[in-house]
XYZ file of C-alpha atoms in Angstrom:
721
model
C 95.161 136.757 -16.592
C 94.909 135.066 -13.213
C 96.835 131.792 -13.206
C 95.245 128.457 -12.353
C 97.255 128.229 -9.154
C 96.097 131.634 -7.989
C 92.509 130.597 -8.583
C 93.141 127.367 -6.669
C 94.600 129.260 -3.724
C 91.605 131.600 -3.688
C 89.172 128.677 -3.885
C 90.999 126.893 -1.082
C 90.844 129.987 1.102
C 87.094 130.365 0.595
C 86.534 126.623 1.094
C 88.332 126.683 4.428
C 86.351 129.784 5.442
C 83.029 128.163 4.548
C 83.761 124.964 6.443
C 85.063 126.825 9.465
C 81.852 128.828 9.477
C 79.726 125.702 9.160
C 81.713 123.983 11.912
C 81.285 126.949 14.236
C 77.577 127.075 13.448
C 77.259 123.458 14.543
C 79.122 124.192 17.750
C 77.368 127.398 18.666
C 73.778 127.130 17.435
C 72.788 123.618 16.376
C 69.136 124.210 17.238
C 68.533 126.987 14.733
C 67.834 124.464 11.961
C 65.512 122.307 14.101
C 61.982 123.089 15.202
C 61.852 123.730 18.949
C 58.986 121.253 19.284
C 61.393 118.424 18.472
C 63.887 119.389 21.188
C 61.669 118.545 24.120
C 63.018 117.427 27.450
C 61.011 115.511 30.058
C 60.164 117.403 33.218
C 61.076 114.324 35.239
C 63.014 111.103 34.694
C 61.957 107.951 36.506
C 63.526 104.507 36.839
C 61.278 101.578 37.782
C 62.967 99.169 40.177
C 61.792 96.177 42.186
C 58.307 95.919 43.629
C 56.242 97.963 46.059
C 54.906 101.522 45.893
C 52.316 100.358 43.381
C 54.787 98.412 41.176
C 53.704 94.831 40.406
C 55.210 92.160 38.123
C 53.520 89.166 36.529
C 55.777 86.134 36.902
C 55.593 82.618 35.500
C 57.954 79.646 35.551
C 57.848 78.957 31.810
C 61.100 79.017 29.888
C 61.631 82.260 28.037
C 61.025 83.720 25.533
C 57.334 84.119 26.337
C 56.249 86.390 23.453
C 53.531 88.142 25.456
C 50.852 90.150 23.650
C 47.721 91.833 24.977
C 44.968 90.706 22.609
C 41.844 91.723 24.488
C 40.813 93.822 27.485
C 37.414 93.291 29.077
C 36.500 95.075 32.274
C 39.076 94.385 34.970
C 40.743 91.548 33.070
C 42.972 91.227 30.043
C 43.665 88.286 27.751
C 47.388 87.863 27.118
C 48.689 85.603 24.355
C 52.059 83.870 24.532
C 53.991 80.992 23.015
C 52.015 77.780 23.640
C 49.969 79.558 26.358
C 47.309 82.169 26.915
C 46.338 83.862 30.169
C 43.417 85.652 31.770
C 45.090 88.210 34.076
C 43.532 90.583 36.591
C 44.493 94.182 35.926
C 43.777 95.004 39.573
C 46.335 92.629 41.094
C 48.249 91.455 38.005
C 47.550 87.890 39.125
C 46.484 85.012 36.916
C 42.750 84.267 36.864
C 42.878 81.412 34.363
C 45.464 79.907 32.089
C 45.595 77.329 29.328
C 48.498 75.542 27.680
C 48.113 74.710 24.007
C 51.122 73.232 22.224
C 51.493 72.674 18.508
C 50.563 69.208 17.283
C 53.430 66.737 16.908
C 52.699 66.196 13.207
C 52.820 69.934 12.530
C 56.072 70.275 14.472
C 57.704 67.378 12.589
C 56.897 68.840 9.172
C 57.842 72.346 10.302
C 61.309 71.510 11.651
C 62.311 70.136 8.256
C 62.198 73.610 6.694
C 62.301 76.056 9.615
C 63.901 76.745 12.994
C 62.494 74.925 16.043
C 61.826 78.332 17.636
C 59.262 79.090 14.911
C 57.710 75.619 15.091
C 55.602 76.443 18.143
C 52.012 77.491 18.656
C 51.997 81.284 18.863
C 48.557 82.514 19.931
C 47.449 85.346 17.644
C 43.641 85.573 17.963
C 41.518 85.713 21.126
C 37.842 86.686 20.940
C 35.088 86.335 23.496
C 31.317 86.347 23.200
C 28.661 85.782 25.848
C 29.355 82.065 26.283
C 32.475 81.030 24.396
C 36.117 81.925 23.937
C 37.659 81.658 20.445
C 41.424 81.215 20.201
C 43.657 80.753 17.134
C 47.370 79.911 16.937
C 50.060 79.404 14.302
C 50.428 75.685 15.227
C 53.884 75.312 13.636
C 52.825 76.888 10.312
C 49.483 75.039 10.222
C 47.012 77.561 11.712
C 44.267 76.127 13.866
C 41.445 77.554 16.000
C 39.581 76.333 19.054
C 36.329 77.138 20.790
C 36.390 76.975 24.599
C 33.725 76.781 27.268
C 34.434 78.264 30.676
C 33.647 75.750 33.418
C 34.602 75.907 37.088
C 37.289 78.509 36.548
C 39.025 76.757 33.653
C 38.856 76.540 29.868
C 37.358 73.377 28.361
C 37.870 72.676 24.649
C 34.653 72.286 22.649
C 36.015 71.773 19.131
C 38.845 72.655 16.739
C 38.664 73.986 13.189
C 40.937 75.215 10.394
C 42.551 78.563 11.131
C 43.582 79.562 7.587
C 42.304 83.069 6.886
C 41.929 83.753 10.601
C 45.490 83.369 11.868
C 48.866 83.828 10.116
C 51.173 80.904 9.362
C 54.355 82.674 10.406
C 54.536 84.255 13.895
C 56.438 87.172 12.344
C 53.470 88.117 10.142
C 51.330 90.914 11.573
C 47.597 90.329 11.852
C 44.519 91.664 13.628
C 41.088 90.280 14.516
C 37.864 91.498 16.102
C 34.597 89.763 16.984
C 31.580 91.821 15.859
C 27.965 90.633 16.103
C 29.161 87.024 16.568
C 31.239 87.229 13.380
C 35.030 87.149 13.415
C 36.628 89.806 11.177
C 40.323 89.184 10.520
C 43.153 90.737 8.528
C 46.014 88.332 7.901
C 47.678 86.182 5.199
C 46.644 82.773 3.871
C 50.015 81.281 2.945
C 53.451 80.758 4.470
C 55.122 83.349 2.229
C 52.616 86.103 3.022
C 51.823 86.747 -0.655
C 48.075 86.296 -0.299
C 46.869 88.884 2.219
C 43.183 89.328 2.917
C 40.562 90.978 5.067
C 38.210 88.149 5.888
C 34.864 87.258 7.368
C 33.283 83.878 6.935
C 32.427 83.357 3.235
C 33.681 86.792 2.143
C 37.115 88.332 1.569
C 39.073 90.996 -0.347
C 39.896 90.527 -4.034
C 42.715 88.015 -4.422
C 46.012 88.905 -6.147
C 44.948 92.471 -6.946
C 47.501 95.039 -5.768
C 44.897 97.795 -6.032
C 43.130 96.251 -3.043
C 46.006 95.067 -0.842
C 49.681 95.394 -1.733
C 52.121 93.769 0.710
C 50.214 94.959 3.803
C 51.305 94.891 7.446
C 48.125 94.905 9.526
C 48.174 96.906 12.748
C 44.737 97.064 14.389
C 40.977 96.903 13.869
C 37.863 98.338 15.501
C 34.138 98.676 14.893
C 32.395 102.010 14.522
C 28.760 102.408 13.580
C 27.736 99.889 10.940
C 31.303 99.347 9.726
C 34.540 97.636 10.732
C 37.790 99.546 10.218
C 41.307 98.226 9.684
C 44.554 100.159 10.059
C 47.649 98.952 8.242
C 50.602 100.007 6.101
C 51.314 98.834 2.566
C 53.307 99.557 -0.585
C 51.488 102.456 -2.256
C 50.239 101.311 -5.642
C 49.369 104.905 -6.637
C 53.039 105.860 -6.252
C 54.472 102.917 -8.170
C 55.376 105.065 -11.194
C 57.646 107.144 -8.939
C 59.241 104.268 -7.032
C 58.259 102.036 -4.150
C 57.093 103.761 -0.980
C 55.009 102.609 1.988
C 51.860 104.509 3.005
C 49.656 104.160 6.071
C 46.034 103.218 5.416
C 42.652 103.016 7.032
C 40.220 100.638 5.303
C 36.590 99.837 6.026
C 33.919 97.276 5.217
C 30.244 97.121 6.112
C 29.324 94.617 8.809
C 26.388 93.229 6.797
C 28.188 93.003 3.431
C 27.281 89.755 1.624
C 29.294 90.236 -1.549
C 28.001 90.622 -5.087
C 25.616 88.381 -6.987
C 27.734 87.694 -10.086
C 30.541 90.242 -10.127
C 32.389 90.309 -6.791
C 30.728 87.103 -5.658
C 32.210 86.257 -2.255
C 34.143 89.566 -2.385
C 33.549 92.713 -0.325
C 31.375 95.259 -2.106
C 32.101 97.921 0.520
C 35.891 97.761 0.795
C 37.469 101.207 0.486
C 40.747 102.543 1.789
C 42.369 105.946 2.320
C 45.770 107.220 3.310
C 46.423 108.358 6.880
C 48.412 111.589 6.743
C 50.738 112.123 9.702
C 53.256 114.753 8.628
C 55.047 117.936 9.619
C 53.451 120.666 7.483
C 55.405 122.919 5.166
C 56.081 123.634 1.518
C 57.563 120.130 1.376
C 55.882 118.172 4.210
C 57.875 115.598 6.132
C 55.830 112.395 6.190
C 55.794 109.679 8.812
C 54.650 106.966 6.435
C 54.638 103.776 8.484
C 51.894 103.331 11.065
C 53.022 101.137 13.955
C 50.082 101.081 16.358
C 46.669 102.653 16.879
C 44.227 102.888 19.762
C 40.563 102.034 19.639
C 38.143 104.899 19.095
C 37.733 106.910 22.283
C 35.842 110.005 23.363
C 38.513 112.648 23.752
C 40.164 115.775 22.445
C 43.725 116.114 21.192
C 43.948 119.601 22.773
C 42.940 120.743 26.241
C 39.253 121.565 26.461
C 36.954 123.385 28.817
C 34.948 121.598 31.450
C 31.712 121.572 29.454
C 33.191 121.242 25.951
C 31.981 118.294 23.962
C 34.508 115.532 23.356
C 34.929 113.859 19.962
C 35.334 110.324 18.661
C 39.023 110.113 17.851
C 41.896 107.646 17.824
C 45.630 108.055 18.308
C 48.318 106.310 16.267
C 52.089 105.815 16.288
C 53.994 106.500 13.064
C 57.639 105.926 12.146
C 59.929 106.687 9.240
C 61.309 103.721 7.245
C 64.210 101.776 8.722
C 66.611 102.933 5.998
C 65.892 106.654 6.423
C 66.463 109.293 9.085
C 65.048 107.789 12.311
C 61.987 109.642 13.568
C 58.701 108.851 15.303
C 55.465 110.743 15.773
C 52.077 110.520 17.467
C 49.069 111.778 15.509
C 45.373 111.957 16.345
C 42.530 111.428 13.867
C 38.845 112.281 14.002
C 36.282 109.689 12.966
C 34.191 112.542 11.597
C 37.017 113.337 9.167
C 37.470 109.647 8.340
C 33.804 109.342 7.345
C 34.035 112.545 5.321
C 37.022 111.188 3.407
C 35.178 107.992 2.453
C 32.292 110.089 1.132
C 34.654 112.002 -1.133
C 36.186 111.403 -4.546
C 37.913 108.234 -5.667
C 41.355 107.859 -7.197
C 42.109 105.638 -10.167
C 44.075 105.141 -13.372
C 42.693 104.673 -16.863
C 45.067 101.818 -17.633
C 48.292 100.281 -16.390
C 51.166 102.749 -16.598
C 48.965 105.835 -16.356
C 49.093 108.180 -13.399
C 46.598 107.805 -10.578
C 44.224 110.760 -10.771
C 40.981 111.862 -9.097
C 37.873 110.331 -10.632
C 35.381 112.922 -11.811
C 31.901 113.011 -10.311
C 30.437 112.158 -13.724
C 32.303 108.833 -13.671
C 31.312 108.041 -10.070
C 28.143 105.988 -9.444
C 25.187 107.876 -8.049
C 24.326 107.492 -5.211
C 27.837 107.354 -3.766
C 28.709 103.656 -3.229
C 30.230 104.131 0.248
C 26.884 103.679 2.016
C 26.073 100.241 3.417
C 23.274 98.377 1.623
C 20.727 96.130 3.271
C 21.333 93.563 0.530
C 24.616 93.953 -1.342
C 23.588 91.295 -3.883
C 21.170 93.819 -5.408
C 23.961 96.199 -6.435
C 24.083 96.461 -10.243
C 27.076 95.150 -12.195
C 28.176 98.595 -13.412
C 28.533 99.837 -9.844
C 30.264 96.609 -8.806
C 32.791 96.972 -11.634
C 33.519 100.525 -10.489
C 33.963 99.332 -6.882
C 36.331 96.580 -8.004
C 38.613 98.971 -9.893
C 38.409 101.944 -7.499
C 39.014 100.889 -3.881
C 41.235 103.924 -3.152
C 39.940 107.323 -2.057
C 41.543 110.430 -3.522
C 41.951 112.437 -0.312
C 44.028 111.429 2.679
C 42.650 111.585 6.209
C 44.381 114.588 7.842
C 45.587 114.466 11.423
C 43.947 116.712 14.002
C 45.765 120.021 14.101
C 47.381 119.097 10.760
C 50.546 118.126 12.619
C 51.838 115.507 15.055
C 51.173 115.854 18.765
C 54.705 114.713 19.580
C 57.771 114.089 17.425
C 61.038 112.390 18.336
C 64.090 112.452 16.068
C 67.186 110.534 17.062
C 68.900 107.179 17.199
C 68.073 106.316 20.820
C 64.655 104.786 20.234
C 61.443 104.721 18.209
C 57.861 104.875 19.389
C 56.048 101.527 19.436
C 52.779 101.805 21.409
C 50.374 104.435 22.718
C 47.686 104.298 25.410
C 45.417 107.151 26.477
C 43.688 108.291 29.642
C 41.086 110.514 27.974
C 39.525 113.720 29.281
C 41.134 113.870 32.695
C 39.950 117.018 34.459
C 42.629 119.074 36.211
C 42.542 121.813 38.857
C 42.079 124.527 36.220
C 38.794 122.897 35.187
C 40.152 121.950 31.781
C 40.187 118.395 30.481
C 43.250 116.715 29.012
C 43.985 113.530 27.079
C 47.036 112.089 28.841
C 49.155 109.933 26.531
C 51.516 107.119 27.482
C 53.967 106.288 24.684
C 56.124 103.148 24.671
C 59.483 102.866 22.911
C 61.551 100.048 21.467
C 64.162 100.362 24.230
C 61.918 99.874 27.246
C 60.924 103.476 28.049
C 57.491 105.049 28.497
C 56.788 108.758 27.951
C 53.892 110.536 29.657
C 52.672 113.384 27.442
C 49.927 115.993 27.493
C 49.020 118.617 24.896
C 48.629 121.825 26.882
C 47.466 124.115 24.104
C 44.006 125.252 23.190
C 42.100 125.652 19.942
C 43.775 123.999 16.963
C 47.370 124.492 18.077
C 49.631 121.717 19.310
C 52.103 122.278 22.138
C 52.871 119.131 24.053
C 54.689 118.617 27.326
C 56.663 115.459 28.109
C 55.896 115.120 31.803
C 57.926 111.991 32.494
C 60.318 109.628 30.797
C 60.056 106.314 32.631
C 62.655 103.588 32.253
C 60.681 100.377 32.731
C 62.700 97.499 31.257
C 66.382 97.765 32.137
C 67.478 95.283 29.474
C 66.077 97.588 26.785
C 63.188 95.351 25.759
C 60.676 96.708 23.267
C 57.348 97.837 24.701
C 54.828 95.512 23.023
C 51.686 96.599 24.865
C 50.248 99.446 26.959
C 46.929 99.630 28.779
C 45.580 102.326 31.109
C 43.402 100.957 33.905
C 41.261 103.216 36.080
C 38.355 101.842 38.055
C 37.119 101.809 41.663
C 39.562 104.566 42.559
C 42.503 102.514 41.300
C 44.655 103.844 38.468
C 47.612 102.085 36.891
C 49.492 101.569 33.655
C 50.121 98.010 32.436
C 53.256 97.631 30.310
C 54.105 94.500 28.343
C 57.341 93.388 26.705
C 58.025 90.062 25.032
C 59.062 88.517 28.360
C 57.635 90.723 31.134
C 54.369 92.258 32.305
C 54.475 95.062 34.875
C 51.990 97.574 36.253
C 52.998 100.969 37.658
C 51.062 103.947 39.074
C 49.946 106.620 36.631
C 51.816 109.256 38.636
C 54.588 109.719 41.206
C 53.409 112.981 42.769
C 54.730 112.113 46.244
C 58.336 112.239 45.018
C 58.191 116.037 44.644
C 58.981 117.670 47.977
C 58.331 121.348 47.266
C 55.520 123.381 45.790
C 57.705 124.587 42.926
C 58.800 121.074 41.990
C 55.234 119.813 42.145
C 53.838 122.578 39.941
C 56.814 122.528 37.530
C 56.012 118.886 36.766
C 52.924 120.101 34.831
C 51.232 116.793 35.555
C 47.408 116.917 35.528
C 47.435 114.152 38.142
C 49.491 116.169 40.665
C 48.736 119.229 42.784
C 50.162 120.869 45.915
C 47.902 120.742 48.954
C 48.547 120.893 52.704
C 52.310 121.010 52.318
C 52.693 117.998 50.036
C 52.435 116.987 46.389
C 49.652 114.482 45.951
C 47.136 113.192 43.441
C 44.537 115.772 42.472
C 41.039 115.174 43.792
C 37.852 117.103 43.197
C 37.582 117.745 46.956
C 39.380 120.897 48.016
C 39.774 121.955 44.393
C 40.032 125.668 45.208
C 42.946 125.315 47.620
C 45.008 122.980 45.421
C 47.934 124.518 43.543
C 48.576 123.425 39.961
C 49.615 125.065 36.688
C 49.762 122.714 33.721
C 50.191 125.351 31.043
C 53.218 127.202 32.471
C 54.545 125.101 35.340
C 54.648 128.110 37.686
C 52.308 129.420 40.353
C 52.697 132.581 42.444
C 51.249 130.842 45.495
C 54.320 128.609 45.613
C 56.345 131.732 46.476
C 53.964 132.433 49.337
C 54.299 128.852 50.546
C 58.080 129.169 50.764
C 57.951 132.610 52.390
C 55.800 131.112 55.125
C 58.468 128.493 55.764
C 61.674 130.529 55.420
C 62.668 133.985 56.595
C 62.785 136.545 53.847
C 66.313 136.768 52.431
C 67.331 133.282 53.518
C 65.533 131.463 50.753
C 67.919 128.944 49.187
C 68.020 128.840 45.396
C 65.361 131.516 45.085
C 64.920 134.409 42.701
C 65.877 136.728 45.571
C 69.476 135.499 45.496
C 70.423 136.221 41.861
C 70.100 132.547 41.154
C 72.001 131.056 38.226
C 69.549 128.879 36.296
C 70.071 125.151 36.354
C 71.721 123.412 33.427
C 70.295 120.111 32.237
C 73.090 117.699 31.422
C 71.532 114.563 30.077
C 69.501 115.203 26.971
C 71.974 116.265 24.329
C 70.566 119.625 23.275
C 71.235 123.303 23.615
C 68.363 124.975 25.438
C 67.634 128.262 27.095
C 66.201 127.581 30.534
C 64.581 130.064 32.877
C 64.957 129.702 36.648
C 62.342 127.379 38.097
C 60.658 127.437 34.724
C 59.654 124.707 32.392
C 62.379 123.525 30.015
C 59.752 122.743 27.399
C 58.397 126.278 27.285
C 59.992 129.689 26.887
C 56.738 131.648 27.005
C 55.941 133.176 30.385
C 52.440 133.374 31.809
C 50.751 136.687 32.078
C 50.705 136.490 35.860
C 54.421 135.819 36.239
C 56.106 139.020 37.529
C 59.220 138.738 35.390
C 60.198 142.367 35.880
C 60.884 141.787 39.566
C 63.124 138.806 38.999
C 66.609 138.261 37.685
C 65.499 136.705 34.442
C 68.812 135.081 33.592
C 69.230 132.470 30.946
C 71.967 130.001 30.247
C 72.763 127.871 27.257
C 73.410 124.230 27.810
C 75.313 122.138 25.332
C 75.408 118.382 25.367
C 76.226 116.587 22.119
C 73.533 114.331 20.694
C 74.327 111.362 18.412
C 73.112 113.371 15.403
C 75.289 116.303 16.414
C 78.357 114.072 16.900
C 77.709 112.401 13.556
C 77.487 115.811 11.903
C 80.819 116.828 13.401
C 82.484 113.626 12.206
C 81.029 114.092 8.718
C 82.168 117.717 8.520
C 85.634 116.803 9.803
C 86.098 114.022 7.245
C 84.735 116.132 4.393
C 86.880 119.119 5.335
C 89.955 116.891 5.672
C 89.365 115.369 2.253
C 88.868 118.715 0.539
C 91.816 120.160 2.432
C 94.033 117.351 1.204
C 92.945 117.877 -2.411
C 93.417 121.648 -2.233
C 96.776 121.237 -0.484
C 97.984 118.763 -3.058
C 97.000 121.061 -5.908
C 98.640 124.051 -4.251
C 101.845 122.065 -3.659
C 102.162 121.490 -7.401
C 101.954 125.196 -8.167
C 105.665 125.880 -7.590
C 106.849 123.098 -9.883
C 104.311 124.100 -12.478
C 105.406 127.730 -12.360
C 109.099 126.722 -12.644
C 108.384 124.573 -15.678
C 106.429 127.349 -17.328
C 109.292 129.780 -16.743
C 111.938 127.445 -18.172
C 109.990 126.753 -21.332
C 109.257 130.436 -21.771
C 112.937 131.313 -21.433
C 113.937 128.578 -23.829
C 111.445 129.466 -26.542
C 111.721 133.241 -26.303
C 114.996 133.218 -28.284
C 113.265 131.632 -31.260
C 111.255 134.779 -31.820
C 112.052 137.065 -34.736
C 114.770 139.712 -34.262
C 116.102 138.156 -31.049
C 119.826 138.828 -30.621
C 120.667 135.782 -28.519
C 120.922 132.342 -30.006
C 118.425 129.726 -28.925
C 119.747 126.999 -26.735
C 119.042 124.321 -29.309
C 120.532 126.449 -32.105
C 123.938 125.346 -30.814
C 124.126 121.564 -30.972
C 127.369 121.660 -29.001
C 125.439 122.741 -25.922
C 123.574 119.446 -25.635
C 124.386 115.805 -25.693
C 123.802 113.802 -28.889
C 120.329 112.352 -29.203
C 119.804 108.857 -30.417
C 116.720 109.761 -32.434
C 115.685 112.987 -34.091
C 113.445 114.131 -36.921
C 114.424 116.403 -39.737
C 112.887 117.918 -42.815
C 114.998 118.012 -45.942
C 112.827 120.426 -47.876
C 111.483 117.732 -50.204
C 108.034 118.284 -51.711
C 104.918 116.918 -49.961
C 104.739 113.221 -50.524
C 101.007 112.740 -49.982
C 101.622 109.570 -47.994
C 100.829 110.982 -44.597
C 97.762 112.688 -43.110
C 97.135 116.258 -44.256
C 99.544 115.591 -47.113
C 102.506 116.672 -44.986
C 106.134 115.798 -45.464
C 107.297 112.447 -44.248
C 109.424 112.293 -41.092
C 112.303 109.908 -41.071
C 114.204 108.675 -38.021
C 117.997 108.856 -38.054
C 120.416 107.261 -35.632
C 123.045 109.990 -35.657
C 123.515 113.309 -37.210
C 126.145 115.919 -37.931
C 125.754 119.594 -38.347
C 124.793 119.832 -42.001
C 124.493 123.179 -43.646
C 121.084 124.035 -45.016
C 119.271 121.909 -42.496
C 116.889 123.296 -39.912
C 116.822 121.164 -36.773
C 113.473 120.673 -35.068
């Protein structure tokens, strides 16, 4: 039989082999276990510095931090909230139109500083809404929310009156909230206490059910918008339907009818049209990977998440940023959702539980009121009590709202940053006649990504055109707005302390046709020997290829400039493809191709070129962490196996000695046993002997009693044990 040590040696050998194989796999092919879509690389990297060339900064003399937030955009102007201030800023020049200072009251500050930090005992503006004649503004007022109504006179804001801001503005500046003015009514989603334990969606005289986790359960409100006869709210909350399996956060979209008046007896002063559904942004598969925490969402826009033909109809959609939880693998995603699918979900089945502790299951159609209660009523006080009781206990829809394409448009996995904001330039028509939604995605380390989905139909294949470093101190991007009007196009980017506007493109920086086309930027095309912004004039002669980043006419352009055979870095010279050295991935790159794509266009004459490829390897933080983990694990197992193996020799020697010593006790052995000759060993202080006396019955199993003796002599008739 194989000894334990032999088995240990064999196990150790296989263990070392397995870990060496795993280590080599990490070194050689780390991308085999990762979807290629997640290993994107920007076509261009840009650093924003100084002013000029379309770069403008908004500057003020106030002491930082400013805590800027874009709360409203109207025409060419935007309303920016700050600490103790709010501004009306021109998006054309990034200059201040109007400004008002509003500090917290001294009484509120005095009571606040007793229990909180002075930094929090300020007036943080959180609500700005504008109608035809008045401006409504609400602030935290040192944990005593207050609102004001302003008139606009002679280019300045004049206070009309103040009123209580509870239910309209949060107490704590760290609490997320959202507000929108619809038909002269202010709809808000916030909390009504300092601890944040009483969240609500509120309109004057009507709110969500209080202290009922089925309605709202620890929500973080993100955004709100109106659509049709309803107002929608996007937020994330602890999923009550998953409580039996542990706490998890889900993203939601909720809706209420604009004209809801509440119930007559049941649900008096409570929404009768509040329903919510899960927003599903996930990577599909047998076990989908969910991005559960919505971070930001755009307003509804007329667009298409894929490229579309010139005369294709656009759809009402919105884009949203999703992240994984802070204590999990860091990842971010951008998903798009159709309002048509949102409406369909709210017309579907409900989800509920029969009693506390039961699973949440779909509600059968027989148990659902008829007609379906999702429709808005002209007078909600006429709804019968049975339907109202059903509405009260079943605010959750069974089906989730799926993302367009059933997958994210862009995914980032890594420790460098997370997505924070998204802005969209919808349906921009390029040279190829197709229309594209161009996305600008902000990160929590001061970068902005410019992205376009180049695919058609239902597929998703996105290109990261640019990665723009905007804030050099790594400030989080708190706001993004695309401005295009009167032939002027710019992107406004907001951090807590800075506001900057930059051009939507940097076409002029590309000096050759190949570089211009390889950018795959819908804004840029090659015309008259330079890379410039695409215009509808001269469309036929402009060179652009968004899908593949290559155009045969670029070869002709260079041949016209250089003599044949003297082309530098061309396919005619057996060119070695370039190696990207700054993105931490292994990638196969084709010469003058697009690093995001490995598919060649039909018109690219690959056969006539030296289609060489090269593998680049730059370690990412995840890759380095994997190596460290494998090294530590292998070292630990190696130590254990080595220690066990080192004991084999001693163990084998001991086994051999005992075997030799006991073999002579066997029957018919000629040699005397070692212990059969007492003279061969030193006297022992204690020993046991059996004198052949009958069983005494005083010990377990009725055996003979053992007696200790101090010394002994060789007595005949005794057997020594």
